Short mmCIF file of C-alpha atoms in Angstrom, two decimals:
data_model
loop_
_atom_site.label_atom_id
_atom_site.label_comp_id
_atom_site.label_asym_id
_atom_site.label_seq_id
_atom_site.Cartn_x
_atom_site.Cartn_y
_atom_site.Cartn_z
CA UNK A 1 -9.84 -13.11 11.98
CA UNK A 2 -6.80 -15.43 12.00
CA UNK A 3 -7.27 -18.72 10.18
CA UNK A 4 -6.07 -21.64 12.34
CA UNK A 5 -3.34 -23.89 10.98
CA UNK A 6 -4.42 -27.36 9.82
CA UNK A 7 -3.86 -29.99 12.49
CA UNK A 8 -1.15 -31.61 10.36
CA UNK A 9 0.92 -28.40 10.26
CA UNK A 10 3.34 -27.54 13.08
CA UNK A 11 3.48 -23.87 14.06
CA UNK A 12 6.75 -22.32 12.73
CA UNK A 13 8.20 -21.35 16.11
CA UNK A 14 11.68 -20.71 14.63
CA UNK A 15 10.53 -18.82 11.53
CA UNK A 16 12.13 -15.60 12.75
CA UNK A 17 15.50 -17.31 13.14
CA UNK A 18 15.15 -18.85 9.69
CA UNK A 19 14.41 -15.40 8.25
CA UNK A 20 17.51 -13.96 9.93
CA UNK A 21 19.62 -16.74 8.42
CA UNK A 22 18.22 -16.00 4.96
CA UNK A 23 19.00 -12.31 5.27
CA UNK A 24 22.52 -12.96 6.55
CA UNK A 25 23.26 -15.30 3.66
CA UNK A 26 22.01 -12.74 1.17
CA UNK A 27 23.95 -10.02 2.99
CA UNK A 28 27.09 -12.14 2.63
CA UNK A 29 26.43 -12.18 -1.11
CA UNK A 30 26.20 -8.39 -1.22
CA UNK A 31 29.39 -8.07 0.83
CA UNK A 32 31.20 -10.38 -1.59
CA UNK A 33 29.87 -8.33 -4.51
CA UNK A 34 31.09 -5.07 -2.94
CA UNK A 35 34.58 -6.55 -2.46
CA UNK A 36 34.58 -7.81 -6.05
CA UNK A 37 33.81 -4.30 -7.34
CA UNK A 38 36.93 -3.06 -5.55
CA UNK A 39 39.21 -5.39 -7.57
CA UNK A 40 40.52 -3.43 -10.60
CA UNK A 41 41.79 -6.67 -12.13
CA UNK A 42 38.48 -8.46 -11.70
CA UNK A 43 34.88 -7.32 -11.59
CA UNK A 44 35.85 -3.71 -10.81
CA UNK A 45 37.84 -3.37 -14.02
CA UNK A 46 35.19 -5.15 -16.07
CA UNK A 47 32.48 -2.92 -14.58
CA UNK A 48 34.42 0.22 -15.57
CA UNK A 49 34.71 -1.15 -19.10
CA UNK A 50 30.97 -1.88 -19.17
CA UNK A 51 30.18 1.70 -18.19
CA UNK A 52 32.54 2.95 -20.91
CA UNK A 53 30.87 0.75 -23.53
CA UNK A 54 27.34 1.79 -22.59
CA UNK A 55 28.23 5.48 -22.49
CA UNK A 56 29.67 5.15 -26.00
CA UNK A 57 26.73 3.56 -27.79
CA UNK A 58 24.32 5.65 -29.86
CA UNK A 59 21.34 3.38 -29.30
CA UNK A 60 19.73 1.69 -26.31
CA UNK A 61 20.66 -0.90 -23.74
CA UNK A 62 18.71 -4.07 -24.56
CA UNK A 63 18.33 -5.93 -21.26
CA UNK A 64 17.45 -9.62 -21.34
CA UNK A 65 17.19 -12.68 -19.13
CA UNK A 66 14.70 -15.44 -18.38
CA UNK A 67 13.15 -16.95 -15.27
CA UNK A 68 14.12 -15.15 -12.06
CA UNK A 69 16.97 -13.44 -13.90
CA UNK A 70 14.37 -12.18 -16.35
CA UNK A 71 12.36 -10.55 -13.57
CA UNK A 72 15.53 -8.88 -12.32
CA UNK A 73 16.38 -7.78 -15.87
CA UNK A 74 12.97 -6.10 -16.23
CA UNK A 75 13.54 -4.10 -13.04
CA UNK A 76 17.04 -3.07 -14.12
CA UNK A 77 15.75 -1.98 -17.51
CA UNK A 78 13.12 0.18 -15.83
CA UNK A 79 15.73 1.76 -13.57
CA UNK A 80 18.03 2.49 -16.52
CA UNK A 81 15.20 4.10 -18.50
CA UNK A 82 14.11 6.31 -15.61
CA UNK A 83 17.65 7.56 -14.92
CA UNK A 84 18.61 8.73 -18.39
CA UNK A 85 19.82 5.56 -20.13
CA UNK A 86 17.51 4.62 -23.04
CA UNK A 87 16.71 0.93 -22.70
CA UNK A 88 14.19 -1.82 -23.34
CA UNK A 89 13.61 -5.39 -22.19
CA UNK A 90 13.49 -8.22 -24.71
CA UNK A 91 12.25 -11.66 -23.63
CA UNK A 92 14.73 -14.29 -24.90
CA UNK A 93 12.04 -16.74 -26.03
CA UNK A 94 10.10 -14.03 -27.88
CA UNK A 95 13.35 -12.83 -29.47
CA UNK A 96 13.53 -16.16 -31.30
CA UNK A 97 10.09 -15.53 -32.76
CA UNK A 98 10.47 -12.04 -34.19
CA UNK A 99 11.37 -9.75 -31.31
CA UNK A 100 14.99 -9.66 -32.45
CA UNK A 101 13.64 -6.99 -34.78
CA UNK A 102 13.44 -4.72 -31.74
CA UNK A 103 17.24 -4.81 -31.44
CA UNK A 104 18.81 -2.07 -33.55
CA UNK A 105 22.42 -1.88 -34.88
CA UNK A 106 23.45 0.90 -32.46
CA UNK A 107 22.17 -0.96 -29.36
CA UNK A 108 24.16 -2.92 -26.79
CA UNK A 109 22.86 -6.09 -25.12
CA UNK A 110 23.00 -6.68 -21.37
CA UNK A 111 22.20 -10.33 -20.59
CA UNK A 112 21.61 -11.84 -17.13
CA UNK A 113 22.05 -15.55 -16.44
CA UNK A 114 23.40 -16.96 -13.18
CA UNK A 115 24.60 -20.18 -14.81
CA UNK A 116 25.52 -18.65 -18.14
CA UNK A 117 24.07 -21.72 -19.84
CA UNK A 118 20.53 -20.47 -20.45
CA UNK A 119 19.46 -22.02 -23.73
CA UNK A 120 16.91 -19.30 -24.49
CA UNK A 121 19.66 -16.66 -24.65
CA UNK A 122 21.37 -18.47 -27.50
CA UNK A 123 19.63 -16.66 -30.36
CA UNK A 124 20.23 -13.23 -28.84
CA UNK A 125 23.92 -14.05 -28.29
CA UNK A 126 24.23 -15.35 -31.85
CA UNK A 127 22.56 -12.19 -33.17
CA UNK A 128 25.07 -10.03 -31.29
CA UNK A 129 27.96 -12.04 -32.74
CA UNK A 130 26.59 -11.67 -36.29
CA UNK A 131 26.05 -7.92 -36.03
CA UNK A 132 29.09 -7.08 -33.92
CA UNK A 133 26.96 -5.50 -31.21
CA UNK A 134 28.43 -5.34 -27.70
CA UNK A 135 27.13 -8.23 -25.58
CA UNK A 136 27.65 -7.77 -21.85
CA UNK A 137 27.08 -10.96 -19.88
CA UNK A 138 26.29 -10.85 -16.14
CA UNK A 139 26.84 -14.34 -14.75
CA UNK A 140 28.43 -16.24 -11.88
CA UNK A 141 30.27 -18.69 -14.17
CA UNK A 142 33.30 -17.21 -15.95
CA UNK A 143 33.71 -20.36 -18.06
CA UNK A 144 30.07 -20.57 -19.14
CA UNK A 145 28.97 -20.42 -22.76
CA UNK A 146 27.45 -16.97 -22.33
CA UNK A 147 30.53 -15.55 -20.62
CA UNK A 148 32.99 -16.92 -23.18
CA UNK A 149 31.00 -15.70 -26.19
CA UNK A 150 30.26 -12.23 -24.77
CA UNK A 151 32.10 -9.06 -25.67
CA UNK A 152 32.57 -8.54 -21.95
CA UNK A 153 31.90 -10.97 -19.11
CA UNK A 154 30.91 -9.45 -15.77
CA UNK A 155 31.41 -12.33 -13.36
CA UNK A 156 29.63 -12.05 -10.03
CA UNK A 157 30.98 -13.96 -7.00
CA UNK A 158 29.56 -17.47 -6.75
CA UNK A 159 27.76 -17.51 -3.39
CA UNK A 160 25.42 -20.08 -1.79
CA UNK A 161 21.72 -19.54 -2.35
CA UNK A 162 19.72 -18.77 0.80
CA UNK A 163 17.34 -21.58 -0.12
CA UNK A 164 18.15 -24.55 2.19
CA UNK A 165 18.25 -26.82 -0.85
CA UNK A 166 20.57 -24.42 -2.64
CA UNK A 167 18.23 -24.37 -5.62
CA UNK A 168 15.82 -21.39 -5.56
CA UNK A 169 17.50 -18.24 -6.91
CA UNK A 170 17.73 -15.95 -3.87
CA UNK A 171 21.23 -14.70 -3.10
CA UNK A 172 22.15 -14.75 -6.79
CA UNK A 173 19.17 -12.65 -7.90
CA UNK A 174 19.74 -10.14 -5.11
CA UNK A 175 23.35 -9.76 -6.29
CA UNK A 176 22.16 -9.31 -9.88
CA UNK A 177 19.74 -6.63 -8.72
CA UNK A 178 22.46 -4.80 -6.81
CA UNK A 179 24.76 -5.05 -9.83
CA UNK A 180 22.07 -3.49 -12.04
CA UNK A 181 21.46 -0.66 -9.59
CA UNK A 182 25.21 0.02 -9.42
CA UNK A 183 25.35 0.15 -13.22
CA UNK A 184 22.37 2.52 -13.50
CA UNK A 185 23.80 4.86 -10.85
CA UNK A 186 27.25 4.87 -12.47
CA UNK A 187 25.75 5.77 -15.85
CA UNK A 188 23.57 8.43 -14.20
CA UNK A 189 26.62 10.06 -12.61
CA UNK A 190 28.77 10.03 -15.73
CA UNK A 191 25.93 11.43 -17.82
CA UNK A 192 25.47 14.27 -15.34
CA UNK A 193 21.80 13.35 -15.01
CA UNK A 194 20.05 15.93 -12.80
CA UNK A 195 17.10 15.90 -10.42
CA UNK A 196 15.23 18.11 -12.88
CA UNK A 197 15.71 15.55 -15.66
CA UNK A 198 14.66 12.80 -13.25
CA UNK A 199 11.47 14.75 -12.60
CA UNK A 200 10.64 14.77 -16.32
CA UNK A 201 10.44 10.95 -16.21
CA UNK A 202 8.57 10.85 -12.85
CA UNK A 203 5.75 13.42 -13.09
CA UNK A 204 3.23 11.47 -11.00
CA UNK A 205 2.78 10.59 -7.36
CA UNK A 206 4.75 11.75 -4.35
CA UNK A 207 8.06 11.34 -6.17
CA UNK A 208 6.83 13.68 -8.87
CA UNK A 209 5.79 16.21 -6.22
CA UNK A 210 9.25 16.13 -4.69
CA UNK A 211 10.73 16.98 -8.08
CA UNK A 212 8.51 19.96 -8.84
CA UNK A 213 10.34 23.25 -9.15
CA UNK A 214 9.34 26.58 -7.66
CA UNK A 215 8.49 27.73 -11.17
CA UNK A 216 5.85 25.00 -11.36
CA UNK A 217 3.86 26.23 -8.34
CA UNK A 218 4.50 29.98 -8.02
CA UNK A 219 1.95 32.79 -8.55
CA UNK A 220 2.94 35.15 -11.35
CA UNK A 221 1.87 38.36 -13.11
CA UNK A 222 -1.05 40.24 -11.58
CA UNK A 223 -1.36 37.60 -8.85
CA UNK A 224 1.81 38.94 -7.24
CA UNK A 225 1.20 41.48 -4.40
CA UNK A 226 3.55 44.38 -5.23
CA UNK A 227 3.82 48.04 -4.33
CA UNK A 228 6.36 50.88 -4.12
CA UNK A 229 8.37 52.00 -1.06
CA UNK A 230 6.41 55.26 -0.76
CA UNK A 231 2.99 53.59 -0.68
CA UNK A 232 0.85 54.50 2.38
CA UNK A 233 0.22 51.54 4.64
CA UNK A 234 -3.55 51.70 4.14
CA UNK A 235 -2.95 50.93 0.44
CA UNK A 236 -0.44 48.23 1.34
CA UNK A 237 -3.13 46.54 3.44
CA UNK A 238 -5.57 46.74 0.54
CA UNK A 239 -3.04 45.10 -1.80
CA UNK A 240 -2.28 42.36 0.73
CA UNK A 241 -5.97 41.69 1.28
CA UNK A 242 -6.78 41.64 -2.42
CA UNK A 243 -3.97 39.21 -3.40
CA UNK A 244 -4.50 37.00 -0.31
CA UNK A 245 -0.94 35.68 -0.03
CA UNK A 246 -0.18 37.16 3.37
CA UNK A 247 2.56 39.49 2.12
CA UNK A 248 3.41 42.40 -0.17
CA UNK A 249 6.68 42.83 -2.07
CA UNK A 250 8.16 46.33 -2.11
CA UNK A 251 9.67 47.08 -5.51
CA UNK A 252 12.31 49.77 -6.14
CA UNK A 253 12.67 52.05 -9.15
CA UNK A 254 14.68 49.49 -11.12
CA UNK A 255 12.13 46.77 -10.48
CA UNK A 256 14.25 44.96 -7.91
CA UNK A 257 12.77 43.65 -4.68
CA UNK A 258 13.64 46.23 -2.04
CA UNK A 259 11.78 44.64 0.86
CA UNK A 260 8.81 42.65 2.10
CA UNK A 261 5.85 43.28 4.38
CA UNK A 262 4.00 40.32 5.86
CA UNK A 263 0.81 40.18 7.89
CA UNK A 264 3.08 39.60 10.89
CA UNK A 265 4.85 42.90 10.15
CA UNK A 266 1.44 44.59 10.10
CA UNK A 267 0.54 43.25 13.54
CA UNK A 268 3.86 44.43 14.93
CA UNK A 269 3.27 47.89 13.42
CA UNK A 270 -0.13 48.51 14.98
CA UNK A 271 1.33 51.24 17.20
CA UNK A 272 2.08 53.29 14.04
CA UNK A 273 -0.34 55.70 12.42
CA UNK A 274 -1.18 53.61 9.38
CA UNK A 275 -2.69 56.61 7.59
CA UNK A 276 0.70 58.34 7.39
CA UNK A 277 3.21 55.45 7.68
CA UNK A 278 4.80 54.37 4.40
CA UNK A 279 5.71 50.88 3.22
CA UNK A 280 9.44 51.66 3.46
CA UNK A 281 9.06 52.38 7.18
CA UNK A 282 7.67 48.91 7.94
CA UNK A 283 9.24 46.60 5.35
CA UNK A 284 11.90 43.98 6.01
CA UNK A 285 14.78 45.03 3.73
CA UNK A 286 16.36 41.54 3.71
CA UNK A 287 13.54 39.09 3.00
CA UNK A 288 14.06 35.42 2.23
CA UNK A 289 13.83 34.74 -1.51
CA UNK A 290 14.36 31.81 -3.84
CA UNK A 291 15.35 30.95 -7.42
CA UNK A 292 12.60 29.82 -9.83
CA UNK A 293 14.51 26.67 -10.77
CA UNK A 294 14.99 25.52 -7.18
CA UNK A 295 13.04 22.42 -6.18
CA UNK A 296 9.74 23.09 -4.47
CA UNK A 297 10.97 20.92 -1.59
CA UNK A 298 13.88 23.34 -1.18
CA UNK A 299 11.40 26.22 -0.87
CA UNK A 300 9.69 24.32 1.94
CA UNK A 301 13.04 23.86 3.69
CA UNK A 302 13.78 27.59 3.42
CA UNK A 303 10.37 28.41 4.89
CA UNK A 304 10.90 26.09 7.84
CA UNK A 305 14.52 27.02 8.51
CA UNK A 306 13.73 30.14 10.55
CA UNK A 307 12.82 29.99 14.24
CA UNK A 308 9.64 31.78 13.18
CA UNK A 309 8.64 29.95 9.95
CA UNK A 310 7.56 32.03 6.95
CA UNK A 311 4.64 31.17 4.70
CA UNK A 312 5.59 32.98 1.47
CA UNK A 313 8.73 33.44 -0.59
CA UNK A 314 9.27 35.87 -3.42
CA UNK A 315 10.87 34.32 -6.48
CA UNK A 316 13.55 36.48 -8.10
CA UNK A 317 15.30 36.46 -11.45
CA UNK A 318 19.03 37.11 -11.94
CA UNK A 319 18.43 40.88 -11.64
CA UNK A 320 16.67 40.40 -8.28
CA UNK A 321 13.36 41.35 -9.82
CA UNK A 322 10.27 39.50 -8.53
CA UNK A 323 8.79 37.07 -11.07
CA UNK A 324 6.60 35.06 -8.72
CA UNK A 325 5.49 34.21 -5.20
CA UNK A 326 5.28 30.72 -3.72
CA UNK A 327 3.06 30.15 -0.69
CA UNK A 328 3.15 27.33 1.83
CA UNK A 329 -0.39 26.32 0.85
CA UNK A 330 0.73 25.89 -2.78
CA UNK A 331 3.41 23.44 -1.67
CA UNK A 332 0.97 21.48 0.48
CA UNK A 333 -1.58 21.27 -2.36
CA UNK A 334 1.15 20.01 -4.68
CA UNK A 335 2.01 17.24 -2.23
CA UNK A 336 5.41 18.65 -1.30
CA UNK A 337 4.63 19.31 2.37
#
């Protein structure tokens, strides 16, 4: 049930237009930021230096900021941590009351302040100066106290806030957020951070499911339906029925996968005498297979790529020997499908 507006309140008939204006102003800020990154003598050059500094430290990136910049700093710290850059957030006010002890000699400090005159950042900046730790300042004022005392000033374009009074941090915080994402992605790339490593830090939820590998969900050992090329089809059917994966792998003398028989192959072979027909007469000698370290989502793509989708894939090692079987139902249960 919709609650009626109080009689003293006028219905916001132009709210949609106001929202579009807000988004366009913030978009202009992002466009200005993108152009600034392309300037090797300005923000682009400073950004490259920041990446170099952070790749060279032995400790963590200590991210800090207060107010709206503090909320942005917390998000950036979380993104850094989840993409392979050890980091932590330190609240500037708490730093003055003991939390400076969290900052270690091998750390670097990444401080966010739109004005660069945030009083609460003073003790953290002074600590960095005393210890010689790198202090990277992200601000819109190149002449601010924070920028001039920092090891490296990363000056964002000064753009109007989307707030009609020009006061509430809107455009500026969005630009800070985009800057932090750009920094995290740059560090990720230069570290060679992989999807598998990303999965280690994201084991839960749908994202974790997308980062599962085939090895995580495959059937192994005695659960694999296997037989030899000379096996009579009646025994092949027994093996397929017993293992209940809808297929049987045909293994050669050297243990390599020589072929595959699916329940579909059985239906197509009903005109054969199954008491005398051998597995090698029915098998598909070129079955689809997959690597154990492939993502489970990749296995699903392989299954769906054929005009006639398959429901099982044999997993092979480097010698083309079967070490597992992954079934469509396993992927669905794991949340991949």
